[in-house]
mmCIF file of C-alpha atoms in Angstrom:
data_model
loop_
_atom_site.group_PDB
_atom_site.id
_atom_site.type_symbol
_atom_site.label_atom_id
_atom_site.label_comp_id
_atom_site.label_asym_id
_atom_site.label_seq_id
_atom_site.Cartn_x
_atom_site.Cartn_y
_atom_site.Cartn_z
ATOM 1 C CA MET U 137 -14.920 -5.557 5.388
ATOM 2 C CA SER U 138 -16.799 -8.867 4.767
ATOM 3 C CA LEU U 139 -18.286 -10.614 1.827
ATOM 4 C CA VAL U 140 -21.266 -13.090 1.409
ATOM 5 C CA PRO U 141 -19.685 -16.512 1.201
ATOM 6 C CA ALA U 142 -21.300 -17.218 -2.195
ATOM 7 C CA SER U 143 -20.576 -13.949 -3.888
ATOM 8 C CA PRO U 144 -19.063 -13.856 -7.344
ATOM 9 C CA ILE U 145 -15.971 -12.215 -5.890
ATOM 10 C CA SER U 146 -15.280 -14.946 -3.227
ATOM 11 C CA CYS U 147 -16.078 -17.777 -5.815
ATOM 12 C CA ALA U 148 -13.801 -16.194 -8.506
ATOM 13 C CA ARG U 149 -11.070 -18.560 -9.924
ATOM 14 C CA ARG U 150 -9.346 -16.548 -12.770
ATOM 15 C CA PRO U 151 -9.106 -12.731 -12.248
ATOM 16 C CA LEU U 152 -7.613 -10.175 -14.469
ATOM 17 C CA LEU U 153 -5.114 -8.182 -12.499
ATOM 18 C CA ILE U 154 -4.125 -4.616 -13.611
ATOM 19 C CA PHE U 155 -1.319 -3.216 -11.427
ATOM 20 C CA HIS U 156 1.146 -0.463 -12.160
ATOM 21 C CA ALA U 157 3.083 1.348 -9.487
ATOM 22 C CA LEU U 158 6.130 3.315 -8.808
ATOM 23 C CA ALA U 159 9.130 1.147 -7.644
ATOM 24 C CA GLY U 160 8.743 1.688 -3.981
ATOM 25 C CA ASP U 161 5.014 1.222 -3.995
ATOM 26 C CA LEU U 162 5.436 -2.049 -5.934
ATOM 27 C CA LEU U 163 7.712 -3.437 -3.153
ATOM 28 C CA MET U 164 5.191 -2.488 -0.491
ATOM 29 C CA ALA U 165 2.570 -4.350 -2.506
ATOM 30 C CA VAL U 166 4.618 -7.636 -2.513
ATOM 31 C CA PRO U 167 2.633 -9.382 0.356
ATOM 32 C CA MET U 168 -0.658 -8.669 -1.441
ATOM 33 C CA LEU U 169 0.825 -9.868 -4.767
ATOM 34 C CA ARG U 170 2.003 -13.068 -3.121
ATOM 35 C CA PHE U 171 -1.443 -13.671 -1.752
ATOM 36 C CA LEU U 172 -3.054 -13.203 -5.208
ATOM 37 C CA ARG U 173 -0.425 -15.484 -6.821
ATOM 38 C CA GLU U 174 -1.008 -18.191 -4.241
ATOM 39 C CA ARG U 175 -4.721 -18.077 -4.342
ATOM 40 C CA TYR U 176 -5.205 -17.847 -8.144
ATOM 41 C CA GLY U 177 -1.966 -19.370 -9.513
ATOM 42 C CA PRO U 178 0.810 -18.148 -11.695
ATOM 43 C CA ASP U 179 -1.024 -18.022 -15.028
ATOM 44 C CA ILE U 180 -3.719 -15.259 -14.397
ATOM 45 C CA PRO U 181 -3.318 -12.378 -16.820
ATOM 46 C CA LEU U 182 -1.459 -9.542 -15.266
ATOM 47 C CA VAL U 183 -1.265 -6.197 -16.982
ATOM 48 C CA CYS U 184 1.820 -4.224 -15.745
ATOM 49 C CA GLY U 185 4.066 -1.313 -16.826
ATOM 50 C CA THR U 186 6.793 -1.731 -19.313
ATOM 51 C CA GLU U 187 9.728 -1.267 -16.882
ATOM 52 C CA PRO U 188 11.929 -4.460 -17.023
ATOM 53 C CA GLU U 189 13.172 -4.172 -13.452
ATOM 54 C CA HIS U 190 9.449 -4.073 -12.308
ATOM 55 C CA GLN U 191 8.710 -7.128 -14.471
ATOM 56 C CA ILE U 192 11.536 -8.958 -12.680
ATOM 57 C CA ILE U 193 9.743 -8.436 -9.333
ATOM 58 C CA PHE U 194 6.419 -9.692 -10.791
ATOM 59 C CA ARG U 195 8.204 -12.878 -12.083
ATOM 60 C CA GLN U 196 10.080 -13.497 -8.852
ATOM 61 C CA VAL U 197 6.717 -13.331 -6.899
ATOM 62 C CA GLY U 198 5.608 -16.038 -9.320
ATOM 63 C CA PHE U 199 3.436 -14.364 -11.982
ATOM 64 C CA ALA U 200 4.054 -15.988 -15.435
ATOM 65 C CA ASN U 201 1.481 -14.354 -17.643
ATOM 66 C CA LEU U 202 2.598 -10.674 -17.869
ATOM 67 C CA HIS U 203 1.121 -8.204 -20.452
ATOM 68 C CA PRO U 204 3.234 -4.980 -20.277
ATOM 69 C CA ARG U 205 1.509 -1.752 -21.378
ATOM 70 C CA GLU U 206 2.360 1.928 -21.304
ATOM 71 C CA PHE U 207 0.926 3.798 -18.411
ATOM 72 C CA TRP U 208 1.043 7.569 -18.221
ATOM 73 C CA VAL U 209 -0.393 10.273 -15.893
ATOM 74 C CA ARG U 210 -2.978 12.528 -17.248
ATOM 75 C CA ASP U 211 -1.952 16.152 -17.530
ATOM 76 C CA LEU U 212 1.560 15.518 -16.137
ATOM 77 C CA LEU U 213 3.864 18.414 -17.034
ATOM 78 C CA PRO U 214 7.291 17.719 -18.591
ATOM 79 C CA GLY U 215 9.805 17.197 -15.707
ATOM 80 C CA GLU U 216 7.083 17.067 -13.074
ATOM 81 C CA ALA U 217 7.223 14.226 -10.569
ATOM 82 C CA VAL U 218 4.473 11.678 -10.303
ATOM 83 C CA ALA U 219 2.387 12.274 -7.083
ATOM 84 C CA ILE U 220 0.471 9.275 -5.798
ATOM 85 C CA PRO U 221 -2.362 8.747 -6.036
ATOM 86 C CA ALA U 222 -2.241 9.586 -9.771
ATOM 87 C CA ASP U 223 -4.678 9.707 -12.653
ATOM 88 C CA TRP U 224 -3.050 6.779 -14.424
ATOM 89 C CA CYS U 225 -4.012 6.181 -18.082
ATOM 90 C CA PHE U 226 -3.567 3.114 -20.436
ATOM 91 C CA ASP U 227 -4.955 1.784 -23.657
ATOM 92 C CA VAL U 228 -8.150 0.135 -22.469
ATOM 93 C CA ASP U 229 -9.011 -1.498 -25.717
ATOM 94 C CA SER U 230 -5.723 -3.309 -25.848
ATOM 95 C CA VAL U 231 -6.534 -5.009 -22.446
ATOM 96 C CA LEU U 232 -10.186 -6.112 -23.065
ATOM 97 C CA SER U 233 -9.316 -9.426 -24.907
ATOM 98 C CA LEU U 234 -7.159 -10.584 -21.890
ATOM 99 C CA ALA U 235 -10.301 -11.006 -19.908
ATOM 100 C CA ALA U 236 -11.985 -13.375 -22.214
ATOM 101 C CA ASP U 237 -12.056 -16.289 -19.638
ATOM 102 C CA CYS U 238 -11.762 -14.232 -16.431
ATOM 103 C CA ASP U 239 -14.413 -13.928 -13.822
ATOM 104 C CA LEU U 240 -13.117 -11.147 -11.757
ATOM 105 C CA PHE U 241 -11.282 -7.707 -12.275
ATOM 106 C CA ILE U 242 -8.720 -6.631 -9.561
ATOM 107 C CA ASN U 243 -7.263 -2.999 -9.598
ATOM 108 C CA PRO U 244 -4.753 -2.220 -6.880
ATOM 109 C CA THR U 245 -3.254 0.578 -9.072
ATOM 110 C CA GLN U 246 -3.361 3.783 -6.916
ATOM 111 C CA GLY U 247 -5.279 5.928 -9.260
ATOM 112 C CA CYS U 248 -8.860 6.949 -9.566
ATOM 113 C CA GLY U 249 -8.773 7.835 -13.206
ATOM 114 C CA THR U 250 -11.428 7.099 -15.776
ATOM 115 C CA ALA U 251 -9.486 4.448 -17.567
ATOM 116 C CA PHE U 252 -10.110 1.923 -14.632
ATOM 117 C CA SER U 253 -13.770 2.820 -14.343
ATOM 118 C CA THR U 254 -14.090 2.559 -18.149
ATOM 119 C CA ILE U 255 -12.577 -0.931 -18.388
ATOM 120 C CA ALA U 256 -14.624 -2.177 -15.372
ATOM 121 C CA SER U 257 -17.746 -1.073 -17.218
ATOM 122 C CA LYS U 258 -16.670 -2.510 -20.422
ATOM 123 C CA LEU U 259 -15.539 -5.922 -18.965
ATOM 124 C CA GLN U 260 -18.836 -6.512 -17.088
ATOM 125 C CA LEU U 261 -17.007 -8.432 -14.375
ATOM 126 C CA PRO U 262 -17.310 -8.127 -10.663
ATOM 127 C CA SER U 263 -14.408 -5.989 -9.517
ATOM 128 C CA ILE U 264 -12.277 -5.101 -6.544
ATOM 129 C CA GLY U 265 -10.238 -1.844 -6.601
ATOM 130 C CA TYR U 266 -9.823 1.847 -6.235
ATOM 131 C CA HIS U 267 -11.916 2.689 -9.123
ATOM 132 C CA GLU U 268 -15.263 4.422 -8.542
ATOM 133 C CA ASN U 269 -17.679 1.819 -9.802
ATOM 134 C CA ALA U 270 -15.973 -1.145 -8.199
ATOM 135 C CA ASP U 271 -18.268 -3.769 -6.652
ATOM 136 C CA LEU U 272 -15.878 -3.880 -3.718
ATOM 137 C CA LYS U 273 -14.314 -0.441 -3.488
ATOM 138 C CA ILE U 274 -11.044 -0.006 -1.492
ATOM 139 C CA SER U 275 -10.511 3.468 -0.184
ATOM 140 C CA LEU U 276 -7.644 5.604 -1.153
ATOM 141 C CA HIS U 277 -8.353 7.979 1.662
ATOM 142 C CA ASP U 278 -8.167 5.648 4.630
ATOM 143 C CA MET U 279 -4.466 6.135 5.158
ATOM 144 C CA LEU U 280 -4.237 5.116 8.749
ATOM 145 C CA GLY U 281 -1.713 2.217 8.655
ATOM 146 C CA HIS U 282 1.387 1.488 6.671
ATOM 147 C CA MET U 283 1.163 1.407 2.965
ATOM 148 C CA VAL U 284 1.876 -2.403 3.014
ATOM 149 C CA GLU U 285 -1.298 -2.777 4.918
ATOM 150 C CA GLN U 286 -3.120 -0.511 2.620
ATOM 151 C CA PHE U 287 -2.361 -2.767 -0.256
ATOM 152 C CA PHE U 288 -3.073 -5.868 1.829
ATOM 153 C CA GLN U 289 -6.687 -4.831 2.127
ATOM 154 C CA PHE U 290 -7.070 -6.489 -1.273
ATOM 155 C CA ALA U 291 -5.950 -9.830 0.231
ATOM 156 C CA GLN U 292 -8.313 -9.448 3.245
ATOM 157 C CA ALA U 293 -11.257 -8.506 1.035
ATOM 158 C CA ILE U 294 -10.941 -11.766 -0.632
ATOM 159 C CA HIS U 295 -9.990 -13.903 2.399
ATOM 160 C CA ALA U 296 -10.820 -12.144 5.731
ATOM 161 C CA SER U 297 -8.332 -14.217 7.656
ATOM 162 C CA ALA U 298 -5.282 -13.641 5.356
ATOM 163 C CA TYR U 299 -2.219 -12.680 7.497
ATOM 164 C CA ILE U 300 0.144 -10.253 6.166
ATOM 165 C CA ASN U 301 3.312 -11.900 7.625
ATOM 166 C CA ASP U 302 2.595 -15.154 5.786
ATOM 167 C CA PHE U 303 3.338 -13.321 2.546
ATOM 168 C CA ALA U 304 5.828 -10.709 3.497
ATOM 169 C CA TYR U 305 9.161 -11.810 2.258
ATOM 170 C CA PHE U 306 11.389 -10.484 -0.449
ATOM 171 C CA PRO U 307 11.207 -11.633 -4.227
ATOM 172 C CA HIS U 308 14.921 -12.282 -4.677
ATOM 173 C CA ARG U 309 16.529 -12.502 -8.024
ATOM 174 C CA THR U 310 17.630 -15.923 -9.203
ATOM 175 C CA ASP U 311 21.314 -14.729 -9.348
ATOM 176 C CA ALA U 312 21.185 -13.098 -5.782
ATOM 177 C CA GLU U 313 23.692 -15.450 -4.475
ATOM 178 C CA ASN U 314 26.153 -14.519 -7.181
ATOM 179 C CA ILE U 315 25.550 -10.918 -6.505
ATOM 180 C CA ARG U 316 26.452 -11.319 -2.882
ATOM 181 C CA ALA U 317 29.557 -13.113 -3.772
ATOM 182 C CA VAL U 318 30.760 -10.506 -6.053
ATOM 183 C CA VAL U 319 30.146 -7.722 -3.471
ATOM 184 C CA ARG U 320 31.999 -9.824 -0.726
ATOM 185 C CA GLU U 321 34.819 -10.327 -2.979
ATOM 186 C CA GLU U 322 35.107 -6.463 -3.453
ATOM 187 C CA VAL U 323 34.840 -5.525 0.238
ATOM 188 C CA GLY U 324 36.440 -8.488 1.857
ATOM 189 C CA GLN U 325 35.026 -10.859 4.427
ATOM 190 C CA GLY U 326 35.766 -8.892 7.583
ATOM 191 C CA GLY U 327 33.860 -5.936 9.085
ATOM 192 C CA ARG U 328 30.281 -4.867 9.063
ATOM 193 C CA LEU U 329 28.406 -3.666 5.944
ATOM 194 C CA VAL U 330 26.424 -0.417 6.105
ATOM 195 C CA VAL U 331 24.367 0.372 2.893
ATOM 196 C CA ILE U 332 23.370 4.025 2.163
ATOM 197 C CA HIS U 333 21.046 5.358 -0.477
ATOM 198 C CA ALA U 334 21.046 9.246 -0.956
ATOM 199 C CA ASP U 335 19.264 9.978 -4.259
ATOM 200 C CA THR U 336 15.625 10.053 -5.087
ATOM 201 C CA LYS U 337 13.102 12.823 -5.831
ATOM 202 C CA VAL U 338 14.706 16.127 -5.104
ATOM 203 C CA ASP U 339 12.278 17.133 -2.424
ATOM 204 C CA LYS U 340 12.983 13.861 -0.582
ATOM 205 C CA MET U 341 16.922 14.171 -0.635
ATOM 206 C CA TRP U 342 19.027 14.830 2.412
ATOM 207 C CA PRO U 343 21.851 17.411 1.497
ATOM 208 C CA ILE U 344 25.025 15.849 0.238
ATOM 209 C CA GLU U 345 27.058 17.875 2.748
ATOM 210 C CA HIS U 346 25.042 16.149 5.470
ATOM 211 C CA TRP U 347 25.825 12.775 4.014
ATOM 212 C CA SER U 348 29.557 13.634 3.904
ATOM 213 C CA ALA U 349 29.702 14.741 7.495
ATOM 214 C CA TRP U 350 27.820 11.710 8.598
ATOM 215 C CA LEU U 351 30.233 9.428 6.804
ATOM 216 C CA LYS U 352 33.154 11.170 8.488
ATOM 217 C CA MET U 353 31.526 10.217 11.846
ATOM 218 C CA LEU U 354 31.200 6.704 10.801
ATOM 219 C CA TRP U 355 34.867 6.412 9.568
ATOM 220 C CA ALA U 356 35.980 7.670 12.868
ATOM 221 C CA ASP U 357 33.697 5.580 15.035
ATOM 222 C CA GLU U 358 33.768 2.190 13.166
ATOM 223 C CA PRO U 359 37.219 1.639 11.570
ATOM 224 C CA GLU U 360 36.264 -1.818 10.363
ATOM 225 C CA THR U 361 33.015 -0.979 8.693
ATOM 226 C CA HIS U 362 32.522 -0.833 4.866
ATOM 227 C CA VAL U 363 29.887 1.241 3.276
ATOM 228 C CA LEU U 364 28.137 0.448 -0.052
ATOM 229 C CA LEU U 365 26.539 3.372 -1.733
ATOM 230 C CA LEU U 366 23.403 2.545 -3.995
ATOM 231 C CA GLY U 367 21.573 4.542 -6.515
ATOM 232 C CA TYR U 368 22.522 6.551 -9.567
ATOM 233 C CA PRO U 369 25.790 8.344 -10.196
ATOM 234 C CA ALA U 370 24.295 11.885 -10.784
ATOM 235 C CA ILE U 371 26.121 13.070 -7.726
ATOM 236 C CA PRO U 372 30.058 12.665 -8.074
ATOM 237 C CA ILE U 373 31.483 10.309 -5.649
ATOM 238 C CA GLU U 374 34.006 12.918 -4.621
ATOM 239 C CA ASN U 375 31.148 14.816 -2.935
ATOM 240 C CA TYR U 376 30.929 12.039 -0.410
ATOM 241 C CA ALA U 377 33.498 11.605 2.304
ATOM 242 C CA VAL U 378 35.611 9.314 0.103
ATOM 243 C CA ASP U 379 37.440 6.503 1.820
ATOM 244 C CA LEU U 380 38.857 3.208 0.841
ATOM 245 C CA ARG U 381 35.973 1.668 2.781
ATOM 246 C CA LEU U 382 33.354 3.439 0.570
ATOM 247 C CA HIS U 383 32.284 1.283 -2.382
ATOM 248 C CA ASP U 384 30.357 2.811 -5.242
ATOM 249 C CA CYS U 385 27.654 0.357 -6.287
ATOM 250 C CA ARG U 386 25.528 2.884 -8.157
ATOM 251 C CA ASN U 387 24.449 2.625 -11.802
ATOM 252 C CA LEU U 388 23.532 -0.916 -11.437
ATOM 253 C CA PRO U 389 20.062 -2.449 -12.259
ATOM 254 C CA LEU U 390 17.472 -1.603 -9.652
ATOM 255 C CA THR U 391 16.996 -5.149 -8.537
ATOM 256 C CA VAL U 392 20.577 -5.682 -8.194
ATOM 257 C CA ASN U 393 20.782 -2.841 -5.792
ATOM 258 C CA TYR U 394 17.997 -4.398 -3.910
ATOM 259 C CA GLU U 395 20.075 -7.539 -3.387
ATOM 260 C CA ILE U 396 22.984 -5.385 -2.056
ATOM 261 C CA ALA U 397 20.574 -3.617 0.396
ATOM 262 C CA ALA U 398 19.505 -7.094 1.517
ATOM 263 C CA MET U 399 23.072 -7.930 2.464
ATOM 264 C CA ALA U 400 23.507 -4.946 4.944
ATOM 265 C CA ASP U 401 23.965 -5.263 8.620
ATOM 266 C CA LEU U 402 22.295 -1.779 8.662
ATOM 267 C CA PHE U 403 20.671 0.353 6.044
ATOM 268 C CA VAL U 404 20.533 4.169 6.100
ATOM 269 C CA GLY U 405 18.693 6.066 3.378
ATOM 270 C CA VAL U 406 16.069 8.505 2.138
ATOM 271 C CA ASP U 407 12.351 7.501 1.583
ATOM 272 C CA SER U 408 12.783 5.321 -1.547
ATOM 273 C CA CYS U 409 12.349 1.830 -2.976
ATOM 274 C CA MET U 410 15.773 0.908 -1.443
ATOM 275 C CA LEU U 411 14.436 1.559 2.015
ATOM 276 C CA HIS U 412 11.514 -0.605 1.312
ATOM 277 C CA ALA U 413 13.635 -3.364 -0.051
ATOM 278 C CA ALA U 414 15.737 -3.321 3.172
ATOM 279 C CA ASP U 415 12.623 -3.344 5.196
ATOM 280 C CA LEU U 416 11.059 -6.347 3.498
ATOM 281 C CA CYS U 417 14.454 -8.080 3.941
ATOM 282 C CA ARG U 418 14.306 -7.300 7.729
ATOM 283 C CA VAL U 419 17.531 -5.265 7.537
ATOM 284 C CA PRO U 420 17.730 -2.848 10.531
ATOM 285 C CA SER U 421 17.249 0.547 9.011
ATOM 286 C CA VAL U 422 17.412 4.361 9.508
ATOM 287 C CA GLY U 423 14.940 6.275 7.375
ATOM 288 C CA ILE U 424 15.296 9.965 6.420
ATOM 289 C CA MET U 425 11.787 10.976 5.644
ATOM 290 C CA THR U 426 9.773 14.082 4.875
ATOM 291 C CA HIS U 427 6.469 15.320 6.392
ATOM 292 C CA GLY U 428 5.103 15.748 2.895
ATOM 293 C CA TYR U 429 5.317 12.005 2.094
ATOM 294 C CA TRP U 430 3.384 10.535 4.981
ATOM 295 C CA PRO U 431 6.329 9.119 6.975
ATOM 296 C CA ALA U 432 4.014 6.937 9.142
ATOM 297 C CA ASN U 433 2.881 5.145 5.999
ATOM 298 C CA PHE U 434 6.188 4.747 4.118
ATOM 299 C CA GLY U 435 8.737 3.977 6.721
ATOM 300 C CA MET U 436 9.716 0.548 8.033
ATOM 301 C CA ARG U 437 7.009 -2.056 8.564
ATOM 302 C CA PHE U 438 8.917 -5.305 9.212
ATOM 303 C CA ALA U 439 12.532 -4.338 10.144
ATOM 304 C CA ASP U 440 13.863 -2.842 13.343
ATOM 305 C CA GLY U 441 14.687 0.673 12.826
ATOM 306 C CA GLU U 442 13.725 4.352 13.267
ATOM 307 C CA CYS U 443 12.613 7.211 10.945
ATOM 308 C CA LEU U 444 13.271 10.942 11.184
ATOM 309 C CA ALA U 445 10.843 13.187 9.482
ATOM 310 C CA GLY U 446 11.814 16.678 8.116
ATOM 311 C CA ALA U 447 10.776 19.329 5.631
ATOM 312 C CA ASN U 448 10.685 18.913 1.840
ATOM 313 C CA PRO U 449 13.478 18.434 1.353
ATOM 314 C CA PRO U 450 14.681 17.325 4.801
ATOM 315 C CA ALA U 451 17.628 19.743 5.209
ATOM 316 C CA ASP U 452 16.421 20.477 8.607
ATOM 317 C CA ILE U 453 17.288 17.110 9.863
ATOM 318 C CA SER U 454 20.864 17.447 11.269
ATOM 319 C CA THR U 455 23.766 15.194 10.822
ATOM 320 C CA GLU U 456 23.881 14.705 14.520
ATOM 321 C CA ALA U 457 20.236 13.600 14.724
ATOM 322 C CA VAL U 458 20.792 10.958 12.026
ATOM 323 C CA TRP U 459 23.995 9.788 13.834
ATOM 324 C CA GLN U 460 22.261 9.447 17.155
ATOM 325 C CA VAL U 461 19.477 7.410 15.568
ATOM 326 C CA TYR U 462 22.003 5.213 13.700
ATOM 327 C CA CYS U 463 23.840 4.532 16.977
ATOM 328 C CA ARG U 464 20.694 3.417 18.732
ATOM 329 C CA VAL U 465 19.659 1.071 16.026
ATOM 330 C CA ARG U 466 23.283 -0.277 15.745
ATOM 331 C CA ASN U 467 23.687 -0.748 19.389
ATOM 332 C CA ARG U 468 20.340 -2.734 19.699
ATOM 333 C CA GLN U 469 21.759 -5.014 16.964
ATOM 334 C CA TRP U 470 25.048 -5.379 18.868
ATOM 335 C CA ARG U 471 23.336 -6.059 22.134
ATOM 336 C CA SER U 472 20.997 -8.713 20.566
ATOM 337 C CA ARG U 473 23.909 -10.470 18.973
ATOM 338 C CA ALA U 474 25.810 -10.426 22.177
ATOM 339 C CA ILE U 475 22.933 -12.006 24.075
ATOM 340 C CA GLN U 476 22.540 -14.667 21.361
ATOM 341 C CA ALA U 477 26.206 -15.506 21.476
ATOM 342 C CA TRP U 478 26.014 -15.864 25.352
ATOM 343 C CA VAL U 479 22.808 -17.966 25.325
ATOM 344 C CA MET U 480 23.539 -20.257 22.308
ATOM 345 C CA PRO U 481 26.302 -22.459 24.025
ATOM 346 C CA ASP U 482 23.940 -23.196 26.992
ATOM 347 C CA GLU U 483 21.204 -24.154 24.602
ATOM 348 C CA ALA U 484 23.467 -26.440 22.530
ATOM 349 C CA ALA U 485 24.707 -28.116 25.673
ATOM 350 C CA GLY U 486 21.034 -28.756 26.684
#
């Protein structure tokens, strides 16, 4: 994908950015968002959703000029889960004035609905996006790489030599150090930290009895390890294999749970935003995925780890299978640290 050097897109200095996403997709878009912030600065107008925790991510990436709007999916039935890509809608007229001094419209929102094509037509600006009438159209159907790379197509469309790893680091909260200190005070200083996340959309969830059996294996095999449970408290803690080493960190703000995931020596969880947070923080991870959610596109991209893919929900993935994968990932980390501990004294002496 290349541009003529003097094109309006390549020469743009102040785009209007409209981006709404589910929590996990937003994290996978962080490298792309960092590129846009570094190229165009913190003050470009960014239309986003009204979710406060999502706005924290945008602000930590560096955007200062947020304009929250309600987004909804056309024809979504009550209680029905949002499927991506979705036909996202928003109040087009409420956004038009934000583009008064803009010279480009960027739409990374994964939806091909009429709202984005309508605003592109009304703005009369060159545009990049998933919408049908974009001057530079990004395909929603070319799903060959990881979703992080799908989003990063926007960066490479603007600057062909943009390199994803230059922008792929986590947007930590300003109080992240305090969060880590509180967690460490709760669990103590010794032992490894394993973080697990079990709850998400019903058709992605691993059965709770599998989690309980898996935790019993962990308690027996790693007597010094502490486990931090993230998510929401809909499932009573008693349904897990309760142990003094199991710490319930659920019902906390989403971005606080992200910081706890970032502390882990190893993360184990279902396909969700927590897994993507751990991945972006390079935490070794085990992902419990489903064939219905494109595991190759939504698993780990940056961290060492492995994914297992099962049905929807993945009840066919056995406890033993997850344990074997966990042990492989864990043992790789142990071997790596043992090698580092053996090499470092010689390097220091040199």
